[in-house]
Structure formats: C-alpha cells, structure tokens
C-alpha cells in the first residue's frame, strides 16, 4: 500500500496571492492542482472503477475482515476543506476572467483548457447533481476480464431523477454477471426505470462478447422524455442502434446478435389494465416524476415509442429494477408489470425467470421498503403461481452525488476506487413465481 500522504487542499493547493498566469511554471502548477482535485472529487479521467460488491457482514466479521478500509476525513476537517476548495476554485475562475485580455496569459490558459476544467470542478464541488452533463467510462472487474460501459449523466432535471446514475445500478450489474442464458433459446431482458441504462448496457456488453449465447434482446425502459432521450444517447454511445429495427438486421448477419432498444413504459397504465381499471389521470405521487404534457417529445423519435406490453406478454427471461422504488405505490406497479411480462416457469427450461429489484435502505424511505414486501407476498385464494420474494441480501454501496469523496485504498487495483457521497446499504430482492 502506498505511504504517500493524501492530498489536502488547504495544505497542497497553490497560494493564489502569488499567482502569475503568464508564467508556464505557474500554469503547470495549477494544472497539477486541478488534476489532484479531480481525483479527490471523483472526476479524474472520466473513469469510474467499480469495486466488486461487498455483502453486509455481521459486526464480528467486519472486525476481522481484510477488505480495504475507507478513509473518511473527520467531519469538521471535511467541512473546512470543502469550503477551502470552493473558495480556491472561485478565486481562480475570477483570475482567469481578469486576465482574459492578456494575450500571453490567455494563450497559456487555453492550451491547458484550465478555465473549463476549473469551472467543471467548481460545479462538482457544489454537488455532483449541479455539474451538468458529463460522460464517464464505468469499469467493472469481472472474472473473465474488464467490462466497460460509457454513460452520459445529465444535470438533475426539476421533475426527474433518471438522468443520473444512482448507486444500486453498478452493484446489481455485477451481481447479475455472468448471466445464465440458455445457449439454445433466445434471451430477453427488460430493464425498468432504466435511467442512464447502466444495468441493461452492462449486461448487453457482456452478452456481446460472450461466445455461445444465442440472440439476445434487451429493452431499456423509462417514462420521462428527458430521461429517454439521454438513455437512447447512451445506447448509441455503446455501439448499438436505439431502434428495434436493428434486431432484424443483426439476425441476418449474426447468430448471436445482441439488440438494445429504448422504449417508453408507463407502469401505472400496465397496473390499471391488468386490474381492469380505466386508464385516466395519472396518480399524484409523493415523489412526482411524471412528465407534464408539454414535456412529451415530438413523434418520430424511436425512444418515444411506447413499449408494446401485449406483444411481449410473459416473454421475458429477466426483469431488472435498480433504484426504482421512491414512492410506496411503485412496488405494486412493478409487480403488475412483472405479472404481465415475466415468463412463467417451464418444465423444459432449467433457468428460472426472475425479477431483480435493488433498493437503497434509506431511513426516510421505510414506507417504500415495506411496500416491496407487501407487493410480493402470497395472497391466499388466487389461482395460479404468484410472484414472491425468493431471496434477499444486503450490500455496501455509495450514492455518488455528494460534493466530497472518500477513497477506498487497497493493494489490489480491482478494489481501489473513488467512493462518492454518502455510504449506503442496498437490498437485493430476487423475485420469482411460486
């Protein structure tokens, strides 16, 4: 393990009182400082390396564990350093503005792109949600090698949270790999509330590189048009067409084609149709994220097309939902979607159709958690199999939208990564027919 002292902004950042932006030595020093801040804030290199999921252990096991320690600065020091960083960056932005008319200084700054870097880090220091759109390369260390997914995260939209990659997605992605896909039958997977699409795209990337897997069809679904537009962008960013028509083209060329498609899916409408209710006004939620009428996109966008639930009735081998439960009614709607779309068990197949739900255990969301248990419990007197929770496990994770990152350090690069914001426990539910 490295013994190099950790970067401390108040000690290691250049004193701006002696700033000379016409000096190449000064510019190089500022550049190194910004690189150090980028690493501290979890924004270095546009790359996020995800450590393997760590299951929550008992207190006795944790004491004896050899897992990497997470270094958290004391709260009073953290607050002081965060304030220092914000003031230092703000002062630097001001200095760049004042010297913008100096041709020599402006040339040096432009060459290093320092004003842009400084502004971007200032936004992150104010909170990751305020940082605007950014593209990151998400890296997973799997037993069969590295797996990478590129994602564009957008700024927080006033009525939707789905343009941001939340903490459950990287954990669930790794827990589901390697997929147990039948090499004989085509494989179908549906991601609910896909957001930026990390889970669906990670599984698709694994399927694309894995020999012996039959044709695979992955639908990444969401509801808010801003989220869907960003989702479609991420699908294209990772080398797929966002339209379903590409599947037929792939079938003609490859026996193991993988198709990834973005579609609009309204859980409430599925729930109402399944229970014989007339589709009417959208229910007001405690965490409202439904788009207003003026936000609906113009027709013609492939990602704006509604997912055809009737055409895919009980057709999916796997359903996934990461960080999708933020209202007590959501589990009931998700249950209805699963009843409509998840395959029923078949004697000829050894692979059990499953719905995977992962939720963060937040003190303020106990009602939402209990709603998961209520939605997927057996109801006596109903005919046929019912969806039940078959297994549940808790995992350590982080909500990576905070202004300050701790760093997990170990001798293994596979376990070293920037950890953002607030430590959180995530519960993984495996739900199937019983």
CSV table of C-alpha atoms in Angstrom, one decimal:
chain,number,residue,atom,x,y,z
A,1,UNK,CA,0.0,0.0,0.0
A,2,UNK,CA,1.3,3.5,-0.8
A,3,UNK,CA,2.6,5.6,2.1
A,4,UNK,CA,2.3,8.8,0.1
A,5,UNK,CA,0.3,11.4,2.2
A,6,UNK,CA,-3.2,12.1,1.0
A,7,UNK,CA,-3.8,15.3,-0.9
A,8,UNK,CA,-5.0,18.0,1.4
A,9,UNK,CA,-6.4,21.1,-0.4
A,10,UNK,CA,-5.6,23.7,2.4
A,11,UNK,CA,-2.0,22.5,2.5
A,12,UNK,CA,-1.2,21.5,-1.1
A,13,UNK,CA,-3.1,23.9,-3.3
A,14,UNK,CA,-1.0,26.8,-4.7
A,15,UNK,CA,-1.2,30.1,-2.9
A,16,UNK,CA,-3.2,32.3,-5.2
A,17,UNK,CA,-1.7,35.5,-3.7
A,18,UNK,CA,1.4,34.9,-5.8
A,19,UNK,CA,-0.4,33.9,-8.9
A,20,UNK,CA,1.2,34.8,-12.2
A,21,UNK,CA,-0.9,33.4,-15.1
A,22,UNK,CA,1.8,34.5,-17.7
A,23,UNK,CA,4.2,32.0,-16.2
A,24,UNK,CA,4.3,28.5,-17.6
A,25,UNK,CA,5.6,27.2,-14.2
A,26,UNK,CA,2.5,28.7,-12.5
A,27,UNK,CA,0.2,27.3,-15.2
A,28,UNK,CA,1.8,23.8,-14.8
A,29,UNK,CA,1.4,24.0,-11.0
A,30,UNK,CA,-2.3,25.0,-11.4
A,31,UNK,CA,-2.8,22.1,-13.8
A,32,UNK,CA,-1.4,19.6,-11.3
A,33,UNK,CA,-3.6,21.1,-8.6
A,34,UNK,CA,-6.7,20.7,-10.7
A,35,UNK,CA,-5.8,17.1,-11.5
A,36,UNK,CA,-5.4,16.4,-7.8
A,37,UNK,CA,-8.8,18.0,-7.1
A,38,UNK,CA,-10.4,16.0,-9.9
A,39,UNK,CA,-9.1,12.8,-8.3
A,40,UNK,CA,-10.3,13.9,-4.9
A,41,UNK,CA,-13.8,14.8,-6.3
A,42,UNK,CA,-14.1,11.5,-8.2
A,43,UNK,CA,-13.9,13.2,-11.6
A,44,UNK,CA,-10.4,12.2,-12.8
A,45,UNK,CA,-10.0,10.9,-16.3
A,46,UNK,CA,-13.8,10.5,-16.8
A,47,UNK,CA,-13.4,6.9,-15.5
A,48,UNK,CA,-15.2,5.3,-12.6
A,49,UNK,CA,-13.8,1.9,-11.5
A,50,UNK,CA,-16.4,-0.1,-9.5
A,51,UNK,CA,-15.2,-2.4,-6.8
A,52,UNK,CA,-16.8,-5.9,-6.6
A,53,UNK,CA,-20.0,-5.9,-4.5
A,54,UNK,CA,-19.4,-6.5,-0.8
A,55,UNK,CA,-22.1,-8.2,1.1
A,56,UNK,CA,-23.0,-6.7,4.5
A,57,UNK,CA,-21.4,-8.8,7.3
A,58,UNK,CA,-22.0,-9.1,11.0
A,59,UNK,CA,-20.1,-6.8,13.3
A,60,UNK,CA,-17.7,-9.7,14.3
A,61,UNK,CA,-16.9,-10.5,10.7
A,62,UNK,CA,-16.3,-6.8,9.9
A,63,UNK,CA,-13.7,-6.5,12.6
A,64,UNK,CA,-11.7,-9.5,11.2
A,65,UNK,CA,-12.3,-8.5,7.5
A,66,UNK,CA,-9.3,-7.9,5.3
A,67,UNK,CA,-11.3,-5.7,2.9
A,68,UNK,CA,-9.9,-2.3,2.0
A,69,UNK,CA,-10.6,0.4,4.6
A,70,UNK,CA,-12.5,3.5,3.6
A,71,UNK,CA,-10.8,6.7,4.7
A,72,UNK,CA,-13.2,9.4,5.7
A,73,UNK,CA,-11.9,12.7,6.9
A,74,UNK,CA,-13.3,14.0,10.3
A,75,UNK,CA,-16.5,15.9,9.7
A,76,UNK,CA,-15.1,19.3,10.9
A,77,UNK,CA,-12.0,18.9,8.7
A,78,UNK,CA,-14.1,17.8,5.7
A,79,UNK,CA,-16.3,20.9,6.0
A,80,UNK,CA,-13.3,23.2,6.2
A,81,UNK,CA,-11.5,21.6,3.2
A,82,UNK,CA,-14.7,21.6,1.1
A,83,UNK,CA,-15.1,25.3,1.8
A,84,UNK,CA,-11.5,25.9,1.0
A,85,UNK,CA,-11.7,24.1,-2.3
A,86,UNK,CA,-14.8,26.1,-3.4
A,87,UNK,CA,-13.2,29.4,-2.5
A,88,UNK,CA,-9.9,28.5,-4.2
A,89,UNK,CA,-11.7,27.5,-7.4
A,90,UNK,CA,-13.9,30.6,-7.4
A,91,UNK,CA,-10.9,32.8,-6.9
A,92,UNK,CA,-9.1,31.0,-9.8
A,93,UNK,CA,-12.1,31.4,-12.1
A,94,UNK,CA,-12.1,35.1,-11.3
A,95,UNK,CA,-8.4,35.4,-12.0
A,96,UNK,CA,-8.9,33.7,-15.4
A,97,UNK,CA,-11.6,36.2,-16.2
A,98,UNK,CA,-9.5,39.2,-15.3
A,99,UNK,CA,-6.5,38.1,-17.4
A,100,UNK,CA,-8.7,37.1,-20.4
A,101,UNK,CA,-7.5,40.3,-22.3
A,102,UNK,CA,-3.8,39.4,-21.8
A,103,UNK,CA,-2.9,37.5,-25.0
A,104,UNK,CA,0.1,35.7,-23.4
A,105,UNK,CA,-1.8,34.6,-20.4
A,106,UNK,CA,-4.9,33.7,-22.4
A,107,UNK,CA,-2.8,31.5,-24.7
A,108,UNK,CA,-1.4,29.5,-21.8
A,109,UNK,CA,-4.8,29.1,-20.2
A,110,UNK,CA,-6.4,28.0,-23.5
A,111,UNK,CA,-3.6,25.5,-24.2
A,112,UNK,CA,-4.3,23.7,-20.9
A,113,UNK,CA,-8.1,24.3,-21.0
A,114,UNK,CA,-7.8,25.5,-17.4
A,115,UNK,CA,-10.8,27.8,-17.3
A,116,UNK,CA,-13.1,24.9,-18.4
A,117,UNK,CA,-11.5,22.4,-16.0
A,118,UNK,CA,-11.8,24.9,-13.2
A,119,UNK,CA,-15.5,25.6,-13.9
A,120,UNK,CA,-16.3,21.9,-14.1
A,121,UNK,CA,-14.7,21.1,-10.8
A,122,UNK,CA,-16.4,24.1,-9.2
A,123,UNK,CA,-19.7,22.6,-10.3
A,124,UNK,CA,-18.8,19.2,-8.9
A,125,UNK,CA,-17.6,20.7,-5.6
A,126,UNK,CA,-21.1,22.3,-5.3
A,127,UNK,CA,-22.6,18.9,-5.7
A,128,UNK,CA,-22.5,16.3,-8.5
A,129,UNK,CA,-26.1,17.0,-9.4
A,130,UNK,CA,-25.1,20.6,-10.3
A,131,UNK,CA,-22.2,19.5,-12.6
A,132,UNK,CA,-24.2,19.4,-15.8
A,133,UNK,CA,-23.8,16.7,-18.5
A,134,UNK,CA,-20.7,14.5,-18.3
A,135,UNK,CA,-19.6,11.3,-19.9
A,136,UNK,CA,-17.9,8.6,-17.7
A,137,UNK,CA,-16.4,5.3,-18.5
A,138,UNK,CA,-17.7,2.8,-16.0
A,139,UNK,CA,-15.3,-0.1,-15.5
A,140,UNK,CA,-16.1,-3.5,-13.9
A,141,UNK,CA,-13.5,-6.1,-12.9
A,142,UNK,CA,-15.1,-9.5,-13.7
A,143,UNK,CA,-13.6,-13.0,-13.5
A,144,UNK,CA,-13.4,-13.1,-17.3
A,145,UNK,CA,-11.8,-9.6,-17.7
A,146,UNK,CA,-12.7,-6.0,-17.7
A,147,UNK,CA,-16.1,-4.8,-18.8
A,148,UNK,CA,-16.6,-1.1,-19.7
A,149,UNK,CA,-19.8,0.9,-20.3
A,150,UNK,CA,-19.8,4.6,-21.3
A,151,UNK,CA,-22.6,6.7,-19.9
A,152,UNK,CA,-23.7,10.3,-20.2
A,153,UNK,CA,-25.1,11.7,-16.9
A,154,UNK,CA,-27.1,14.8,-17.2
A,155,UNK,CA,-27.8,17.5,-14.6
A,156,UNK,CA,-30.7,17.0,-12.3
A,157,UNK,CA,-34.0,17.7,-14.1
A,158,UNK,CA,-36.6,19.5,-12.0
A,159,UNK,CA,-39.1,16.7,-12.2
A,160,UNK,CA,-37.0,13.6,-12.9
A,161,UNK,CA,-34.1,11.8,-11.3
A,162,UNK,CA,-33.3,9.5,-14.1
A,163,UNK,CA,-30.6,11.4,-15.9
A,164,UNK,CA,-28.2,10.5,-13.1
A,165,UNK,CA,-26.6,7.1,-12.4
A,166,UNK,CA,-27.6,6.0,-8.9
A,167,UNK,CA,-25.7,3.7,-6.5
A,168,UNK,CA,-27.7,0.5,-7.0
A,169,UNK,CA,-27.0,0.1,-10.7
A,170,UNK,CA,-23.3,-0.8,-10.6
A,171,UNK,CA,-23.9,-3.2,-7.7
A,172,UNK,CA,-26.8,-5.0,-9.5
A,173,UNK,CA,-24.9,-5.1,-12.8
A,174,UNK,CA,-22.1,-7.1,-11.2
A,175,UNK,CA,-24.3,-9.4,-9.2
A,176,UNK,CA,-26.2,-10.5,-12.4
A,177,UNK,CA,-23.0,-11.4,-14.2
A,178,UNK,CA,-22.3,-13.9,-15.6
A,179,UNK,CA,-25.8,-14.3,-17.0
A,180,UNK,CA,-27.2,-17.8,-17.0
A,181,UNK,CA,-28.6,-17.5,-20.5
A,182,UNK,CA,-29.9,-20.7,-22.3
A,183,UNK,CA,-27.5,-21.3,-25.2
A,184,UNK,CA,-30.4,-22.8,-27.2
A,185,UNK,CA,-33.2,-20.3,-26.8
A,186,UNK,CA,-33.2,-16.6,-27.5
A,187,UNK,CA,-32.7,-14.4,-24.4
A,188,UNK,CA,-34.9,-11.4,-23.5
A,189,UNK,CA,-34.3,-8.9,-20.7
A,190,UNK,CA,-36.3,-5.8,-19.7
A,191,UNK,CA,-34.9,-3.0,-17.5
A,192,UNK,CA,-37.5,-1.0,-15.6
A,193,UNK,CA,-36.8,2.6,-14.8
A,194,UNK,CA,-33.5,2.3,-16.7
A,195,UNK,CA,-32.4,5.9,-16.2
A,196,UNK,CA,-29.0,6.1,-17.8
A,197,UNK,CA,-29.2,2.4,-18.7
A,198,UNK,CA,-26.1,1.1,-16.8
A,199,UNK,CA,-27.6,-2.3,-15.9
A,200,UNK,CA,-29.0,-3.1,-19.3
A,201,UNK,CA,-26.0,-1.9,-21.1
A,202,UNK,CA,-23.6,-3.7,-18.9
A,203,UNK,CA,-25.4,-7.0,-19.4
A,204,UNK,CA,-25.6,-6.3,-23.1
A,205,UNK,CA,-21.9,-5.7,-23.3
A,206,UNK,CA,-21.2,-9.0,-21.6
A,207,UNK,CA,-23.6,-10.9,-23.9
A,208,UNK,CA,-22.0,-9.3,-26.9
A,209,UNK,CA,-18.5,-10.5,-26.0
A,210,UNK,CA,-19.5,-13.9,-24.7
A,211,UNK,CA,-19.4,-16.9,-27.1
A,212,UNK,CA,-22.2,-19.5,-27.2
A,213,UNK,CA,-25.0,-17.1,-26.2
A,214,UNK,CA,-28.0,-17.0,-28.5
A,215,UNK,CA,-29.7,-13.9,-29.9
A,216,UNK,CA,-30.5,-11.5,-27.1
A,217,UNK,CA,-33.0,-8.7,-26.9
A,218,UNK,CA,-32.7,-6.1,-24.2
A,219,UNK,CA,-35.2,-3.3,-23.7
A,220,UNK,CA,-34.2,-0.4,-21.5
A,221,UNK,CA,-37.4,1.4,-20.5
A,222,UNK,CA,-38.3,4.6,-18.7
A,223,UNK,CA,-41.1,7.2,-18.8
A,224,UNK,CA,-39.8,10.7,-18.7
A,225,UNK,CA,-38.9,12.0,-22.2
A,226,UNK,CA,-35.7,13.8,-21.0
A,227,UNK,CA,-34.5,10.5,-19.4
A,228,UNK,CA,-35.5,8.5,-22.5
A,229,UNK,CA,-33.6,10.9,-24.8
A,230,UNK,CA,-30.4,10.5,-22.7
A,231,UNK,CA,-31.0,6.8,-22.5
A,232,UNK,CA,-31.1,6.5,-26.2
A,233,UNK,CA,-27.9,8.5,-26.5
A,234,UNK,CA,-26.2,6.1,-24.1
A,235,UNK,CA,-27.3,3.1,-26.2
A,236,UNK,CA,-25.8,4.6,-29.3
A,237,UNK,CA,-22.7,5.7,-27.3
A,238,UNK,CA,-22.0,2.0,-26.6
A,239,UNK,CA,-22.3,0.9,-30.2
A,240,UNK,CA,-26.0,0.0,-30.7
A,241,UNK,CA,-28.8,1.5,-32.7
A,242,UNK,CA,-31.5,2.7,-30.3
A,243,UNK,CA,-34.3,1.4,-32.6
A,244,UNK,CA,-35.8,-2.1,-32.5
A,245,UNK,CA,-35.4,-2.4,-36.3
A,246,UNK,CA,-31.7,-3.1,-35.8
A,247,UNK,CA,-32.5,-6.6,-34.4
A,248,UNK,CA,-33.7,-7.9,-37.8
A,249,UNK,CA,-30.5,-6.6,-39.4
A,250,UNK,CA,-28.4,-8.3,-36.8
A,251,UNK,CA,-30.2,-11.5,-37.2
A,252,UNK,CA,-29.3,-11.6,-40.8
A,253,UNK,CA,-25.6,-11.3,-40.0
A,254,UNK,CA,-25.1,-12.9,-36.6
A,255,UNK,CA,-26.5,-15.9,-34.9
A,256,UNK,CA,-25.5,-14.4,-31.6
A,257,UNK,CA,-26.8,-10.8,-32.2
A,258,UNK,CA,-27.5,-8.6,-29.2
A,259,UNK,CA,-30.1,-5.8,-29.7
A,260,UNK,CA,-30.6,-3.0,-27.2
A,261,UNK,CA,-33.6,-0.8,-27.5
A,262,UNK,CA,-35.0,2.3,-25.6
A,263,UNK,CA,-38.8,2.4,-25.1
A,264,UNK,CA,-41.3,4.3,-23.0
A,265,UNK,CA,-43.1,2.2,-20.4
A,266,UNK,CA,-45.8,3.5,-18.0
A,267,UNK,CA,-46.1,1.2,-15.0
A,268,UNK,CA,-49.3,2.7,-13.8
A,269,UNK,CA,-51.1,2.1,-17.2
A,270,UNK,CA,-50.0,-1.6,-17.1
A,271,UNK,CA,-51.3,-1.9,-13.5
A,272,UNK,CA,-54.6,-0.3,-14.4
A,273,UNK,CA,-55.1,-2.5,-17.4
A,274,UNK,CA,-54.2,-5.7,-15.5
A,275,UNK,CA,-56.7,-4.9,-12.8
A,276,UNK,CA,-59.5,-3.8,-15.1
A,277,UNK,CA,-59.3,-0.1,-14.3
A,278,UNK,CA,-59.9,2.6,-16.9
A,279,UNK,CA,-56.7,4.5,-17.7
A,280,UNK,CA,-57.3,8.0,-16.6
A,281,UNK,CA,-55.5,10.9,-14.9
A,282,UNK,CA,-52.0,10.0,-13.6
A,283,UNK,CA,-51.9,9.4,-9.8
A,284,UNK,CA,-50.1,12.1,-7.9
A,285,UNK,CA,-47.1,10.6,-6.2
A,286,UNK,CA,-45.2,11.6,-3.1
A,287,UNK,CA,-42.1,11.8,-5.3
A,288,UNK,CA,-43.6,13.0,-8.5
A,289,UNK,CA,-41.6,12.4,-11.7
A,290,UNK,CA,-44.3,12.1,-14.3
A,291,UNK,CA,-43.7,14.5,-17.2
A,292,UNK,CA,-46.1,17.4,-17.8
A,293,UNK,CA,-47.9,17.3,-21.1
A,294,UNK,CA,-45.7,20.0,-22.7
A,295,UNK,CA,-42.6,17.8,-22.0
A,296,UNK,CA,-43.7,15.0,-24.3
A,297,UNK,CA,-41.4,14.8,-27.3
A,298,UNK,CA,-42.5,15.2,-30.9
A,299,UNK,CA,-43.5,12.0,-32.6
A,300,UNK,CA,-40.9,10.2,-34.7
A,301,UNK,CA,-38.2,9.6,-32.0
A,302,UNK,CA,-37.7,5.9,-31.7
A,303,UNK,CA,-37.2,6.2,-28.0
A,304,UNK,CA,-40.5,7.9,-27.6
A,305,UNK,CA,-42.4,4.8,-28.8
A,306,UNK,CA,-44.5,3.1,-26.2
A,307,UNK,CA,-43.4,-0.4,-25.3
A,308,UNK,CA,-45.9,-3.0,-26.6
A,309,UNK,CA,-46.7,-5.0,-23.5
A,310,UNK,CA,-49.3,-7.2,-25.3
A,311,UNK,CA,-46.7,-8.3,-27.9
A,312,UNK,CA,-44.3,-9.3,-25.2
A,313,UNK,CA,-46.8,-10.8,-22.7
A,314,UNK,CA,-44.9,-13.2,-20.4
A,315,UNK,CA,-41.9,-13.1,-22.8
A,316,UNK,CA,-39.0,-12.0,-20.7
A,317,UNK,CA,-36.5,-14.3,-19.0
A,318,UNK,CA,-35.3,-11.5,-16.7
A,319,UNK,CA,-36.6,-8.2,-15.4
A,320,UNK,CA,-34.4,-5.7,-13.5
A,321,UNK,CA,-35.2,-2.6,-11.5
A,322,UNK,CA,-32.4,-0.7,-9.8
A,323,UNK,CA,-33.2,2.3,-7.5
A,324,UNK,CA,-36.8,2.4,-8.9
A,325,UNK,CA,-38.7,2.5,-5.6
A,326,UNK,CA,-39.1,6.1,-4.4
A,327,UNK,CA,-42.9,6.1,-3.8
A,328,UNK,CA,-45.0,3.5,-1.8
A,329,UNK,CA,-47.1,2.7,-4.9
A,330,UNK,CA,-44.1,1.8,-7.1
A,331,UNK,CA,-43.7,-1.8,-5.9
A,332,UNK,CA,-47.3,-2.6,-6.7
A,333,UNK,CA,-47.0,-1.2,-10.2
A,334,UNK,CA,-43.7,-3.1,-10.7
A,335,UNK,CA,-45.4,-6.3,-9.5
A,336,UNK,CA,-48.1,-5.7,-12.2
A,337,UNK,CA,-45.5,-5.2,-14.9
A,338,UNK,CA,-43.8,-8.4,-13.8
A,339,UNK,CA,-47.1,-10.3,-13.9
A,340,UNK,CA,-47.6,-9.1,-17.4
A,341,UNK,CA,-44.2,-9.5,-18.9
A,342,UNK,CA,-42.1,-12.1,-16.9
A,343,UNK,CA,-42.1,-15.6,-18.3
A,344,UNK,CA,-43.9,-18.3,-16.4
A,345,UNK,CA,-41.7,-21.3,-15.3
A,346,UNK,CA,-41.4,-24.1,-17.9
A,347,UNK,CA,-40.5,-27.7,-17.3
A,348,UNK,CA,-38.2,-27.8,-20.3
A,349,UNK,CA,-36.0,-25.0,-19.1
A,350,UNK,CA,-33.6,-25.1,-16.2
A,351,UNK,CA,-33.4,-21.3,-16.0
A,352,UNK,CA,-35.9,-19.7,-13.6
A,353,UNK,CA,-37.5,-16.4,-14.8
A,354,UNK,CA,-36.7,-13.7,-12.2
A,355,UNK,CA,-37.3,-10.1,-11.3
A,356,UNK,CA,-34.3,-8.5,-9.7
A,357,UNK,CA,-35.1,-5.4,-7.6
A,358,UNK,CA,-32.4,-3.4,-5.7
A,359,UNK,CA,-33.4,-0.6,-3.3
A,360,UNK,CA,-31.3,1.6,-1.0
A,361,UNK,CA,-32.1,1.4,2.7
A,362,UNK,CA,-32.8,5.0,3.5
A,363,UNK,CA,-34.1,6.0,6.9
A,364,UNK,CA,-36.6,8.3,5.2
A,365,UNK,CA,-37.9,5.6,2.9
A,366,UNK,CA,-39.1,2.9,5.3
A,367,UNK,CA,-42.6,3.0,3.9
A,368,UNK,CA,-41.3,2.3,0.4
A,369,UNK,CA,-39.3,-0.6,1.6
A,370,UNK,CA,-42.3,-2.2,3.4
A,371,UNK,CA,-44.3,-1.7,0.2
A,372,UNK,CA,-41.9,-4.1,-1.6
A,373,UNK,CA,-42.7,-6.8,1.0
A,374,UNK,CA,-46.4,-6.2,0.7
A,375,UNK,CA,-46.5,-6.2,-3.1
A,376,UNK,CA,-44.7,-9.5,-3.4
A,377,UNK,CA,-46.3,-11.6,-0.7
A,378,UNK,CA,-48.6,-14.6,-1.3
A,379,UNK,CA,-52.3,-13.8,-1.4
A,380,UNK,CA,-54.4,-16.9,-0.4
A,381,UNK,CA,-57.2,-17.8,-2.8
A,382,UNK,CA,-55.7,-16.6,-6.0
A,383,UNK,CA,-55.4,-19.1,-8.8
A,384,UNK,CA,-52.0,-20.0,-10.4
A,385,UNK,CA,-48.5,-19.1,-9.4
A,386,UNK,CA,-47.8,-15.7,-7.7
A,387,UNK,CA,-44.7,-13.6,-7.5
A,388,UNK,CA,-42.9,-13.9,-4.3
A,389,UNK,CA,-39.6,-12.8,-2.8
A,390,UNK,CA,-37.3,-15.8,-3.0
A,391,UNK,CA,-34.1,-14.3,-1.7
A,392,UNK,CA,-32.8,-11.1,-0.3
A,393,UNK,CA,-29.3,-9.9,0.6
A,394,UNK,CA,-27.7,-6.6,1.6
A,395,UNK,CA,-24.7,-5.0,0.0
A,396,UNK,CA,-22.5,-2.0,0.8
A,397,UNK,CA,-22.6,0.9,-1.7
A,398,UNK,CA,-22.5,4.6,-2.2
A,399,UNK,CA,-24.8,7.3,-3.5
A,400,UNK,CA,-22.3,9.1,-5.8
A,401,UNK,CA,-23.7,12.6,-6.0
A,402,UNK,CA,-22.1,14.2,-3.0
A,403,UNK,CA,-19.6,17.1,-3.0
A,404,UNK,CA,-16.8,15.1,-1.3
A,405,UNK,CA,-15.5,11.6,-2.0
A,406,UNK,CA,-13.7,9.2,0.4
A,407,UNK,CA,-11.3,6.9,-1.3
A,408,UNK,CA,-11.1,3.1,-0.9
A,409,UNK,CA,-7.5,2.1,-0.9
A,410,UNK,CA,-6.0,-1.4,-1.1
A,411,UNK,CA,-3.1,-3.2,-2.7
A,412,UNK,CA,-5.4,-4.5,-5.5
A,413,UNK,CA,-6.4,-2.1,-8.2
A,414,UNK,CA,-9.6,-4.1,-8.5
A,415,UNK,CA,-10.6,-2.9,-5.0
A,416,UNK,CA,-9.5,0.7,-5.3
A,417,UNK,CA,-12.0,3.3,-6.5
A,418,UNK,CA,-13.3,6.7,-5.7
A,419,UNK,CA,-16.3,6.4,-3.5
A,420,UNK,CA,-18.8,9.3,-3.7
A,421,UNK,CA,-21.0,11.0,-1.3
A,422,UNK,CA,-23.0,9.0,1.2
A,423,UNK,CA,-22.3,5.4,2.3
A,424,UNK,CA,-25.5,3.4,1.8
A,425,UNK,CA,-26.7,-0.2,2.2
A,426,UNK,CA,-28.6,-1.7,-0.7
A,427,UNK,CA,-31.0,-4.7,-0.6
A,428,UNK,CA,-31.2,-7.1,-3.5
A,429,UNK,CA,-34.5,-8.9,-3.9
A,430,UNK,CA,-34.8,-11.9,-6.2
A,431,UNK,CA,-38.4,-12.4,-7.1
A,432,UNK,CA,-40.0,-15.3,-8.9
A,433,UNK,CA,-43.1,-17.4,-9.5
A,434,UNK,CA,-44.3,-19.7,-6.7
